[in-house]
Coordinates of C-alpha atoms in Angstrom, one line a residue:
M1 CA 0.0 0.0 0.0
R2 CA 1.2 3.5 -0.8
D3 CA 1.4 5.8 2.2
G4 CA -1.9 7.6 3.1
Q5 CA -3.9 5.7 0.4
A6 CA -6.9 3.6 1.4
Q7 CA -7.0 0.1 0.0
D8 CA -10.0 -0.9 -2.2
I9 CA -10.3 -4.7 -1.9
R10 CA -13.1 -7.0 -3.0
I11 CA -13.3 -10.7 -2.6
V12 CA -15.9 -12.2 -5.0
P13 CA -17.1 -15.7 -4.3
A14 CA -18.4 -16.8 -7.7
G15 CA -20.1 -20.2 -8.3
A16 CA -20.0 -22.0 -11.6
G17 CA -21.7 -20.0 -14.3
A18 CA -22.0 -16.9 -12.1
G19 CA -20.2 -14.7 -14.6
K20 CA -16.8 -14.3 -12.9
T21 CA -15.0 -13.5 -16.1
F22 CA -17.6 -10.9 -17.0
E23 CA -17.2 -9.4 -13.5
I24 CA -13.4 -9.2 -13.8
C25 CA -13.7 -7.5 -17.2
R26 CA -16.4 -5.2 -16.1
T27 CA -14.3 -4.1 -13.0
L28 CA -11.2 -3.5 -15.1
E29 CA -13.1 -1.7 -17.8
G30 CA -14.5 0.7 -15.2
W31 CA -11.1 1.4 -13.7
L32 CA -9.7 2.0 -17.2
E33 CA -12.5 4.3 -18.2
D34 CA -12.4 6.5 -15.1
G35 CA -8.6 6.7 -15.2
T36 CA -7.9 5.2 -11.8
V37 CA -5.9 2.4 -13.4
A38 CA -3.4 2.8 -16.2
P39 CA -3.5 -0.2 -18.6
E40 CA 0.2 -1.0 -18.4
R41 CA -0.1 -1.0 -14.5
I42 CA -2.6 -3.8 -14.4
L43 CA -1.6 -7.1 -12.8
A44 CA -4.1 -9.9 -13.6
V45 CA -3.3 -13.5 -12.7
T46 CA -5.4 -16.2 -14.4
F47 CA -5.4 -19.9 -14.2
T48 CA -4.4 -20.7 -17.8
E49 CA -2.7 -19.1 -20.8
A50 CA -6.0 -19.3 -22.7
A51 CA -7.8 -17.4 -19.9
A52 CA -5.1 -14.7 -19.9
S53 CA -5.3 -14.3 -23.6
E54 CA -9.1 -14.1 -23.5
L55 CA -9.0 -11.4 -20.7
R56 CA -6.4 -9.4 -22.6
E57 CA -8.5 -9.5 -25.8
R58 CA -11.7 -8.6 -24.0
L59 CA -10.1 -5.6 -22.3
R60 CA -8.5 -4.5 -25.6
G61 CA -11.9 -4.7 -27.3
A62 CA -13.6 -2.7 -24.6
A63 CA -10.9 0.0 -24.7
L64 CA -11.2 0.3 -28.5
G65 CA -15.0 0.4 -28.2
A66 CA -14.7 3.3 -25.7
G67 CA -12.3 5.1 -28.0
L68 CA -9.3 4.5 -25.8
T69 CA -6.9 3.6 -28.5
E70 CA -3.7 4.3 -26.5
A71 CA -5.0 2.3 -23.6
A72 CA -5.7 -0.7 -25.9
L73 CA -2.1 -0.5 -27.2
A74 CA -0.7 -0.1 -23.6
L75 CA -2.4 -3.3 -22.5
E76 CA 0.4 -5.2 -24.2
R77 CA 2.7 -4.1 -21.3
A78 CA 0.2 -5.2 -18.6
Y79 CA 1.0 -8.1 -16.4
I80 CA -1.8 -10.4 -17.6
S81 CA -0.6 -14.0 -17.3
T82 CA -0.6 -17.2 -15.4
I83 CA 1.0 -17.2 -12.0
H84 CA 4.0 -19.2 -13.3
A85 CA 4.6 -16.7 -16.0
L86 CA 4.3 -13.9 -13.5
G87 CA 6.9 -15.5 -11.2
L88 CA 9.3 -15.9 -14.2
R89 CA 8.8 -12.3 -15.3
L90 CA 9.4 -11.0 -11.8
T91 CA 12.5 -13.1 -11.5
M92 CA 13.9 -12.1 -14.8
E93 CA 13.1 -8.4 -14.5
H94 CA 14.6 -8.1 -11.0
A95 CA 17.4 -10.7 -11.4
L96 CA 20.3 -8.3 -10.9
A97 CA 18.8 -6.8 -7.8
A98 CA 18.2 -10.3 -6.4
G99 CA 21.6 -11.7 -7.5
G100 CA 20.3 -14.1 -10.0
S101 CA 20.6 -14.8 -13.7
P102 CA 18.5 -12.4 -16.0
A103 CA 17.9 -15.2 -18.4
P104 CA 17.6 -18.6 -16.6
R105 CA 17.0 -21.6 -18.8
L106 CA 13.7 -23.4 -18.0
I107 CA 14.1 -27.2 -18.0
D108 CA 11.3 -29.4 -19.2
D109 CA 9.7 -32.2 -17.3
A110 CA 12.0 -34.8 -18.8
E111 CA 15.1 -33.0 -17.6
A112 CA 13.6 -32.3 -14.2
D113 CA 12.7 -36.0 -13.9
V114 CA 16.3 -37.1 -14.7
L115 CA 17.7 -34.7 -12.1
L116 CA 15.2 -35.8 -9.5
R117 CA 15.9 -39.5 -10.1
R118 CA 19.6 -38.9 -9.6
A119 CA 18.9 -37.0 -6.4
M120 CA 16.6 -39.8 -5.1
A121 CA 19.4 -42.3 -5.8
R122 CA 21.8 -40.3 -3.7
S123 CA 19.3 -39.9 -0.7
D124 CA 20.5 -41.8 2.3
R125 CA 17.1 -41.2 4.1
L126 CA 15.1 -42.8 1.3
A127 CA 17.3 -45.9 1.4
D128 CA 15.7 -46.8 4.8
V129 CA 12.4 -47.5 2.9
A130 CA 13.8 -48.6 -0.4
G131 CA 15.7 -51.5 1.2
D132 CA 12.4 -53.1 2.3
L133 CA 9.7 -51.9 0.0
K134 CA 7.3 -54.8 0.6
R135 CA 7.2 -54.0 4.3
Y136 CA 5.9 -50.5 3.6
G137 CA 3.2 -51.7 1.2
Y138 CA 5.0 -51.4 -2.2
T139 CA 4.3 -54.5 -4.3
F140 CA 3.6 -55.0 -8.0
D141 CA 0.0 -53.8 -8.6
G142 CA -0.4 -55.3 -12.1
R143 CA 0.7 -52.1 -13.7
R144 CA 3.7 -50.7 -11.9
G145 CA 6.6 -52.3 -10.0
A146 CA 7.3 -51.6 -6.3
E147 CA 10.3 -49.3 -7.1
E148 CA 8.3 -47.3 -9.6
Q149 CA 5.4 -46.9 -7.1
F150 CA 7.9 -45.7 -4.4
R151 CA 9.5 -43.2 -6.8
G152 CA 6.1 -41.9 -7.7
R153 CA 5.2 -41.4 -4.0
V154 CA 8.4 -39.6 -3.4
R155 CA 7.7 -37.3 -6.4
E156 CA 4.2 -36.6 -4.9
V157 CA 5.8 -35.6 -1.5
V158 CA 8.4 -33.5 -3.3
G159 CA 5.6 -31.7 -5.1
L160 CA 3.7 -31.0 -1.9
L161 CA 6.8 -29.7 -0.1
T162 CA 7.7 -27.5 -3.1
G163 CA 4.2 -26.0 -2.9
L164 CA 5.0 -25.0 0.7
G165 CA 8.0 -22.9 -0.3
E166 CA 10.6 -22.5 2.4
A167 CA 8.2 -24.0 5.0
G168 CA 8.6 -27.3 3.1
R169 CA 12.3 -27.5 4.2
A170 CA 11.5 -27.0 7.9
P171 CA 13.3 -29.8 9.9
H172 CA 10.4 -30.1 12.3
L173 CA 7.9 -31.0 9.5
A174 CA 8.4 -34.7 9.7
R175 CA 8.2 -34.7 13.5
E176 CA 4.9 -32.8 13.5
A177 CA 3.5 -35.0 10.8
V178 CA 4.3 -38.2 12.7
A179 CA 2.8 -36.7 15.9
A180 CA -0.4 -35.9 14.0
L181 CA -0.5 -39.5 12.6
R182 CA -0.1 -41.0 16.0
H183 CA -2.9 -38.7 17.4
D184 CA -5.3 -39.6 14.6
Y185 CA -4.5 -43.3 14.7
G186 CA -5.6 -43.8 18.3
Q187 CA -4.5 -46.1 21.1
V188 CA -2.6 -49.3 20.4
A189 CA -1.5 -52.2 22.6
G190 CA 1.7 -51.8 24.4
D191 CA 3.0 -55.3 23.6
G192 CA 2.8 -56.1 19.9
Q193 CA 4.9 -59.2 20.2
A194 CA 2.2 -60.9 22.3
L195 CA -0.4 -60.3 19.6
T196 CA 2.0 -61.7 16.9
D197 CA 2.7 -64.8 19.0
A198 CA -1.0 -65.3 19.5
L199 CA -1.5 -65.3 15.7
V200 CA 1.4 -67.6 15.1
R201 CA 0.1 -70.1 17.7
A202 CA -3.4 -70.0 16.2
V203 CA -2.0 -70.7 12.7
S204 CA 0.3 -73.4 14.0
R205 CA -2.6 -75.2 15.7
L206 CA -4.6 -75.1 12.5
L207 CA -1.8 -76.4 10.4
E208 CA -1.0 -79.2 12.9
R209 CA -4.6 -80.5 12.6
F210 CA -4.9 -79.8 8.8
P211 CA -1.4 -79.8 7.4
D212 CA -2.7 -80.0 3.8
S213 CA -4.9 -77.7 1.8
L214 CA -8.7 -78.5 1.9
V215 CA -8.7 -78.4 -2.0
E216 CA -10.0 -82.0 -2.2
T217 CA -13.1 -81.1 -0.1
A218 CA -13.9 -78.2 -2.4
T219 CA -17.3 -78.3 -4.1
S220 CA -16.6 -75.5 -6.6
A221 CA -13.8 -73.8 -8.4
T222 CA -14.2 -70.8 -6.2
A223 CA -13.9 -72.9 -3.0
E224 CA -10.8 -74.6 -4.5
K225 CA -9.2 -71.3 -5.2
E226 CA -9.9 -69.9 -1.8
F227 CA -8.6 -73.0 0.0
R228 CA -5.4 -72.8 -1.9
R229 CA -5.0 -69.2 -1.1
D230 CA -5.7 -69.7 2.6
H231 CA -3.3 -72.6 3.0
R232 CA -0.5 -70.6 1.2
N233 CA -1.1 -67.6 3.5
M234 CA -1.1 -69.7 6.7
R235 CA 2.2 -71.4 5.8
R236 CA 3.7 -67.9 5.2
A237 CA 2.3 -66.7 8.6
A238 CA 3.7 -69.6 10.4
G239 CA 7.2 -68.6 9.3
D240 CA 6.9 -64.8 9.1
A241 CA 3.9 -62.9 10.5
A242 CA 6.0 -60.2 12.3
T243 CA 5.8 -57.3 9.8
D244 CA 3.6 -58.5 6.9
W245 CA 0.6 -56.5 7.8
K246 CA -1.2 -57.2 4.5
L247 CA -0.9 -60.9 5.4
W248 CA -2.8 -60.3 8.6
G249 CA -5.6 -58.8 6.6
E250 CA -5.7 -61.8 4.3
L251 CA -5.9 -64.2 7.3
Q252 CA -9.1 -62.4 8.3
K253 CA -10.7 -63.7 5.1
L254 CA -10.3 -67.5 5.8
R255 CA -13.0 -69.5 4.1
L256 CA -15.4 -71.2 6.6
T257 CA -18.3 -73.5 6.1
K258 CA -20.9 -72.2 3.6
R259 CA -24.3 -73.5 2.6
G260 CA -23.6 -76.5 0.4
A261 CA -19.8 -76.3 0.9
P262 CA -18.9 -77.6 4.4
T263 CA -15.4 -77.9 5.9
P264 CA -14.1 -80.9 7.8
E265 CA -15.1 -81.2 11.5
G266 CA -13.1 -79.0 13.7
Y267 CA -11.8 -76.7 10.9
D268 CA -14.1 -73.8 11.5
A269 CA -13.2 -73.5 15.2
L270 CA -9.5 -73.4 14.5
A271 CA -9.9 -71.1 11.5
G272 CA -12.1 -68.8 13.5
A273 CA -9.4 -68.5 16.1
V274 CA -6.9 -67.5 13.4
V275 CA -9.4 -64.9 12.1
T276 CA -9.9 -63.5 15.6
A277 CA -6.1 -63.3 16.2
A278 CA -5.5 -61.6 12.9
A279 CA -8.2 -59.0 13.6
A280 CA -6.1 -57.9 16.6
I281 CA -4.0 -56.0 14.0
E282 CA -6.3 -53.0 14.8
N283 CA -4.6 -52.8 18.2
H284 CA -1.1 -53.9 17.1
P285 CA 1.5 -51.1 17.4
G286 CA 3.5 -52.5 14.5
P287 CA 1.5 -51.1 11.6
L288 CA 1.5 -47.7 13.3
D289 CA 5.3 -47.8 13.9
D290 CA 5.9 -48.7 10.3
A291 CA 3.5 -46.0 9.0
C292 CA 5.3 -43.4 11.2
A293 CA 8.7 -44.6 10.0
H294 CA 7.5 -44.5 6.4
L295 CA 6.0 -41.0 6.7
A296 CA 9.2 -39.6 8.4
A297 CA 11.4 -41.2 5.7
L298 CA 9.2 -39.8 2.9
I299 CA 9.3 -36.3 4.3
E300 CA 12.9 -36.2 5.3
G301 CA 14.0 -38.0 2.2
A302 CA 12.0 -35.6 0.0
Q303 CA 13.6 -32.7 1.8
E304 CA 17.0 -34.2 1.1
V305 CA 16.1 -34.8 -2.5
L306 CA 15.0 -31.1 -2.9
G307 CA 18.3 -30.0 -1.5
L308 CA 20.3 -32.2 -3.9
Y309 CA 18.1 -31.2 -6.8
A310 CA 18.4 -27.5 -6.0
M311 CA 22.2 -27.8 -5.8
R312 CA 22.4 -29.5 -9.2
K313 CA 20.1 -26.8 -10.8
R314 CA 22.4 -24.1 -9.5
E315 CA 25.4 -25.9 -10.9
L316 CA 23.7 -26.1 -14.3
G317 CA 22.2 -22.6 -14.2
V318 CA 18.6 -23.8 -14.8
V319 CA 15.2 -23.4 -13.2
D320 CA 12.0 -25.5 -13.2
Y321 CA 8.4 -24.4 -13.1
A322 CA 8.3 -24.5 -9.3
D323 CA 11.3 -22.2 -9.2
M324 CA 9.3 -19.5 -11.0
I325 CA 7.0 -19.2 -8.0
A326 CA 9.4 -20.0 -5.1
G327 CA 12.2 -17.8 -6.5
A328 CA 9.9 -14.8 -7.0
E329 CA 8.3 -15.3 -3.5
A330 CA 11.7 -15.6 -1.8
M331 CA 13.0 -12.5 -3.7
L332 CA 10.1 -10.4 -2.5
A333 CA 10.2 -11.8 1.1
E334 CA 13.9 -11.2 1.6
D335 CA 13.9 -7.7 0.1
P336 CA 11.0 -5.5 1.2
A337 CA 12.5 -2.6 -0.8
L338 CA 12.3 -4.7 -4.0
A339 CA 8.7 -5.7 -3.1
E340 CA 7.9 -2.0 -2.8
A341 CA 9.5 -1.3 -6.1
V342 CA 7.5 -4.1 -7.9
T343 CA 4.2 -3.0 -6.4
G344 CA 5.0 0.6 -7.1
E345 CA 4.6 -0.2 -10.8
L346 CA 1.0 -1.5 -10.2
D347 CA -2.4 0.2 -9.9
C348 CA -4.3 -3.0 -9.2
V349 CA -4.0 -6.7 -8.6
V350 CA -6.7 -9.1 -10.0
V351 CA -6.6 -12.9 -9.3
D352 CA -8.9 -15.4 -10.9
E353 CA -9.5 -18.9 -9.5
F354 CA -8.0 -17.7 -6.2
Q355 CA -9.1 -21.0 -4.5
D356 CA -6.6 -23.0 -6.5
T357 CA -3.4 -21.4 -5.0
N358 CA -1.0 -23.5 -3.0
P359 CA 0.9 -22.0 0.0
V360 CA 3.9 -20.6 -1.9
Q361 CA 1.7 -19.2 -4.6
F362 CA -0.5 -17.6 -2.0
A363 CA 2.5 -16.2 -0.3
L364 CA 3.7 -14.6 -3.5
L365 CA 0.3 -13.1 -4.2
Q366 CA 0.1 -11.8 -0.6
H367 CA 3.2 -9.7 -1.1
L368 CA 1.5 -8.0 -4.0
I369 CA -2.0 -7.9 -2.6
A370 CA -0.9 -6.3 0.7
R371 CA 0.7 -3.4 -1.2
S372 CA -1.7 -2.8 -4.0
P373 CA -4.3 0.1 -3.9
R374 CA -6.9 -2.0 -5.6
V375 CA -7.5 -5.7 -5.3
L376 CA -10.1 -8.0 -6.9
L377 CA -10.0 -11.7 -5.8
V378 CA -12.4 -14.0 -7.6
G379 CA -12.9 -17.7 -6.8
D380 CA -15.0 -20.4 -5.3
A381 CA -13.8 -22.9 -2.7
K382 CA -16.5 -25.4 -4.0
Q383 CA -14.7 -25.4 -7.4
A384 CA -11.2 -26.2 -6.0
I385 CA -9.7 -28.9 -8.2
M386 CA -5.9 -28.6 -7.8
A387 CA -5.5 -30.3 -4.4
F388 CA -3.4 -33.0 -6.1
Q389 CA -0.8 -30.3 -6.9
G390 CA -0.8 -29.0 -3.3
A391 CA -3.5 -26.3 -3.8
D392 CA -5.4 -25.5 -0.5
A393 CA -8.7 -23.8 -0.8
R394 CA -8.6 -23.2 3.0
L395 CA -6.1 -20.3 2.3
S396 CA -8.6 -18.3 0.3
T397 CA -11.4 -19.2 2.7
A398 CA -9.4 -18.1 5.7
L399 CA -8.6 -14.7 4.0
A400 CA -12.3 -14.2 3.3
D401 CA -13.2 -15.1 7.0
R402 CA -10.6 -12.6 8.2
M403 CA -12.0 -9.8 6.0
P404 CA -15.8 -10.4 5.8
E405 CA -16.5 -6.7 5.0
T406 CA -14.8 -7.2 1.6
L407 CA -17.0 -10.1 0.5
D408 CA -19.2 -9.3 -2.6
P409 CA -20.6 -12.7 -3.8
L410 CA -22.2 -13.2 -7.2
D411 CA -25.6 -14.7 -6.7
R412 CA -26.9 -15.4 -10.2
N413 CA -26.2 -18.2 -12.7
W414 CA -26.1 -17.3 -16.4
R415 CA -25.2 -20.7 -17.7
S416 CA -27.5 -23.5 -16.6
D417 CA -31.2 -24.5 -17.1
P418 CA -33.3 -23.6 -14.1
R419 CA -34.1 -27.2 -13.5
I420 CA -30.3 -28.0 -13.1
M421 CA -29.9 -25.1 -10.8
A422 CA -32.8 -26.2 -8.7
L423 CA -31.0 -29.6 -8.2
V424 CA -27.7 -27.9 -7.5
N425 CA -29.3 -25.5 -5.0
D426 CA -31.0 -28.4 -3.2
L427 CA -27.7 -30.3 -2.9
G428 CA -25.5 -27.4 -2.1
P429 CA -26.3 -26.8 1.6
G430 CA -25.9 -30.5 2.4
L431 CA -22.5 -30.6 0.8
F432 CA -21.1 -27.2 1.9
G433 CA -23.3 -26.1 4.8
A434 CA -23.8 -22.5 5.6
R435 CA -21.0 -21.5 3.1
Y436 CA -23.1 -22.5 0.2
Q437 CA -24.3 -19.4 -1.9
P438 CA -27.5 -20.3 -3.8
L439 CA -27.5 -19.1 -7.4
A440 CA -30.6 -17.7 -9.0
P441 CA -31.0 -19.0 -12.6
Q442 CA -31.2 -16.4 -15.3
R443 CA -31.9 -18.5 -18.3
P444 CA -35.4 -19.6 -19.3
E445 CA -36.2 -23.3 -19.4
S446 CA -35.1 -24.7 -22.7
G447 CA -37.9 -27.3 -22.9
A448 CA -35.3 -30.0 -23.8
P449 CA -34.4 -32.7 -21.2
A450 CA -32.1 -31.1 -18.6
L451 CA -30.8 -34.3 -17.0
E452 CA -30.6 -37.9 -18.1
V453 CA -29.3 -41.1 -16.3
V454 CA -27.9 -43.8 -18.5
R455 CA -28.3 -47.2 -16.8
A456 CA -25.6 -49.4 -18.2
S457 CA -25.8 -53.2 -17.6
G458 CA -22.7 -55.3 -17.3
S459 CA -19.4 -55.0 -15.4
R460 CA -16.7 -52.4 -16.0
R461 CA -14.4 -55.4 -16.6
A462 CA -16.7 -57.3 -18.9
R463 CA -14.8 -58.7 -21.9
A464 CA -17.6 -58.2 -24.5
P465 CA -17.5 -54.6 -25.7
K466 CA -21.3 -54.2 -25.7
A467 CA -21.3 -55.2 -22.0
R468 CA -19.1 -52.3 -21.0
P469 CA -20.8 -49.1 -19.7
Q470 CA -18.6 -47.0 -22.1
H471 CA -20.5 -48.6 -25.0
A472 CA -23.9 -47.7 -23.5
V473 CA -22.8 -44.1 -23.1
A474 CA -21.4 -44.0 -26.6
E475 CA -24.6 -45.3 -28.0
R476 CA -26.6 -42.7 -26.1
I477 CA -24.3 -39.9 -27.4
R478 CA -24.7 -41.2 -31.0
A479 CA -28.5 -41.1 -30.5
L480 CA -28.3 -37.5 -29.3
T481 CA -26.4 -36.4 -32.3
D482 CA -28.4 -38.5 -34.8
A483 CA -31.8 -37.5 -33.6
P484 CA -30.6 -34.8 -33.0
A485 CA -31.4 -33.4 -29.5
Q486 CA -31.8 -29.6 -28.9
V487 CA -29.4 -27.4 -27.0
V488 CA -29.2 -23.7 -26.4
D489 CA -26.4 -22.1 -28.4
Q490 CA -24.1 -20.0 -26.2
T491 CA -23.8 -17.3 -28.9
T492 CA -27.3 -16.9 -30.3
E493 CA -29.0 -18.2 -27.1
R494 CA -31.5 -20.1 -29.3
L495 CA -32.2 -23.8 -29.6
R496 CA -30.3 -25.7 -32.2
P497 CA -29.4 -29.3 -32.9
V498 CA -26.7 -30.8 -30.7
R499 CA -23.2 -31.3 -32.2
P500 CA -20.5 -33.7 -31.0
S501 CA -18.4 -30.6 -30.0
D502 CA -21.2 -29.7 -27.5
I503 CA -20.6 -32.9 -25.5
A504 CA -17.9 -33.4 -22.8
V505 CA -17.2 -36.8 -21.2
L506 CA -15.6 -36.5 -17.8
C507 CA -13.7 -39.6 -16.5
R508 CA -12.1 -40.5 -13.2
R509 CA -9.0 -42.1 -14.7
H510 CA -6.9 -41.8 -17.8
A511 CA -7.6 -45.4 -18.7
D512 CA -11.3 -44.6 -18.8
V513 CA -10.7 -41.7 -21.2
D514 CA -9.1 -44.2 -23.7
A515 CA -12.0 -46.6 -23.3
Y516 CA -14.7 -43.9 -23.9
A517 CA -12.8 -42.5 -26.8
E518 CA -12.5 -45.9 -28.4
A519 CA -16.2 -46.6 -27.8
L520 CA -17.3 -43.3 -29.4
R521 CA -15.1 -43.9 -32.4
D522 CA -16.6 -47.4 -32.8
V523 CA -20.1 -45.9 -33.1
G524 CA -19.0 -43.2 -35.5
V525 CA -18.9 -40.2 -33.2
P526 CA -15.9 -37.9 -33.8
V527 CA -13.7 -37.5 -30.7
S528 CA -11.2 -34.9 -29.6
R529 CA -8.9 -35.6 -26.7
E530 CA -5.6 -34.3 -25.4
E531 CA -2.8 -36.4 -26.8
Q532 CA 0.9 -35.9 -27.4
G533 CA 1.5 -33.3 -30.2
W534 CA 4.2 -32.5 -32.6
L535 CA 6.3 -30.8 -29.9
T536 CA 6.9 -34.1 -28.2
A537 CA 7.4 -36.2 -31.3
P538 CA 10.8 -37.9 -31.6
A539 CA 11.9 -35.9 -34.7
T540 CA 10.9 -32.6 -33.1
A541 CA 12.5 -33.5 -29.8
A542 CA 15.7 -34.4 -31.6
A543 CA 15.7 -31.0 -33.4
R544 CA 15.2 -29.2 -30.1
H545 CA 18.0 -31.0 -28.4
A546 CA 20.3 -30.4 -31.4
L547 CA 19.7 -26.7 -31.1
A548 CA 20.2 -26.8 -27.3
Y549 CA 23.5 -28.7 -27.8
A550 CA 24.6 -26.2 -30.6
A551 CA 24.0 -23.3 -28.2
D552 CA 25.7 -25.0 -25.3
P553 CA 28.1 -27.9 -26.0
A554 CA 28.4 -28.4 -22.2
D555 CA 24.7 -29.4 -22.0
R556 CA 25.1 -33.1 -21.4
H557 CA 21.4 -33.8 -21.2
A558 CA 20.8 -32.3 -24.7
A559 CA 23.8 -34.3 -26.0
L560 CA 22.5 -37.6 -24.5
C561 CA 19.0 -37.0 -25.9
L562 CA 20.4 -36.1 -29.3
A563 CA 22.5 -39.3 -29.4
T564 CA 19.6 -41.5 -28.4
L565 CA 17.0 -39.9 -30.7
G566 CA 19.3 -39.6 -33.7
P567 CA 20.2 -39.1 -36.4
P568 CA 21.7 -41.7 -36.4
A569 CA 20.0 -43.1 -33.3
L570 CA 22.1 -44.8 -30.7
P571 CA 21.0 -47.2 -27.9
L572 CA 20.9 -45.5 -24.5
E573 CA 23.6 -47.9 -23.2
D574 CA 26.0 -46.7 -25.9

């Protein structure tokens, strides 16, 4: 904040379809027209490059429409970008003041992965878990091996710690996380060995009485399979039940007498004793101790990896995407005069999708928000979707709770049919409690069906294509486009026949995306999905690395990639 100037701050909760982009543009247009904001002194942070481009174009169009030609041209110098681009721009523009490189080279995901893998291999702390992956729950899952799963988990923790900024390097983080885990887990028995001995005794008694599998007594293929599994598990438990907690869970599933499939006399009592002993795992201190050791090793190992990774990046003179944010935040935090200089160039700060910021992004924005004369923050905690990248909607919620006088929610919906909004408004309070802001629908009812439920028969894993739910959905979509159904055009706001491009299919997993795309293509519906483009094609990648090597012959990564991609291509071993 500039001395003596009151701060104008608005926090705008805006549900889906509430017109948040319109509100951002309307606010900025008003500031431009009344002269309180100069176009080149705008800082607007959006979620995607596409959103940044759309905002810039809409503002330029509004300025030209109002006869503000010079303002329209000056918008090219405004800070309208994603938060990563903002971080990189701040780092580059003020590199000399911060003691950094004015033109750092941004490494791609493949280069970052190589450097991180090398750092993981050098981490002594991670070796504590890597030496006994099975004990900590890492086994082949049908798709990935134990080591690959472990590396993926470490990468997740590295990403979360990176999102915390400097707080992610705090030495007490692992200790506090372990304390929280023990608190949430609850009480356990003091003597785990007694529980283990009880299970081994129960298993031994069963095997003494029935040393062989009960396969010969099985009356079905299912019974035969389960008896084989149970006998195999009991033989393993008799020799090693101390730390294989998954085995304890399997022993709770022993097959007992079922209607039409009895077991020999005396078997059920002995097997029941094994089940009861195995169920005591809920009170066994062993799983909790292993979970705590695993958690501590992951956090401390990830911190060690981050240190090694940062050191190697400094040696190479490169940055990654996370550095764009963390570097800019550290620069502003360590040098208040520099922060004042940066914000002295701004008349306003606008942030879209504020709920999807992680802690270090929030900290970077806070440096700018706290010093800006005008602030507009738009978001909706109910639409937070980036938790897997460390985003925490509680940050924006806490800011709103601390400044209730700044709240100016949008309470209308311009997108959805009133019948859909009625359903959403009915469900909202149950999902979000008092924080839910009902939206009043502004569109008239279209007359077309607003909601359909497709009941698909068959299993997800059914072998026959027509038995899979993807096929049922694909057939329904084809029917909608063949009939065709009616939808309201977003531009003309009139009913028109539905087109394939009007339809989105949302899936929980990448594998489901492939299955739905294949099913839609099978029934003749055109499909567009995100796939690898020309930039990642081997020929293009080879050309990029050739240029990088020509520019810097010391770039060993580029040299290695060029050698393995060709021309002529060489095996990686060579």
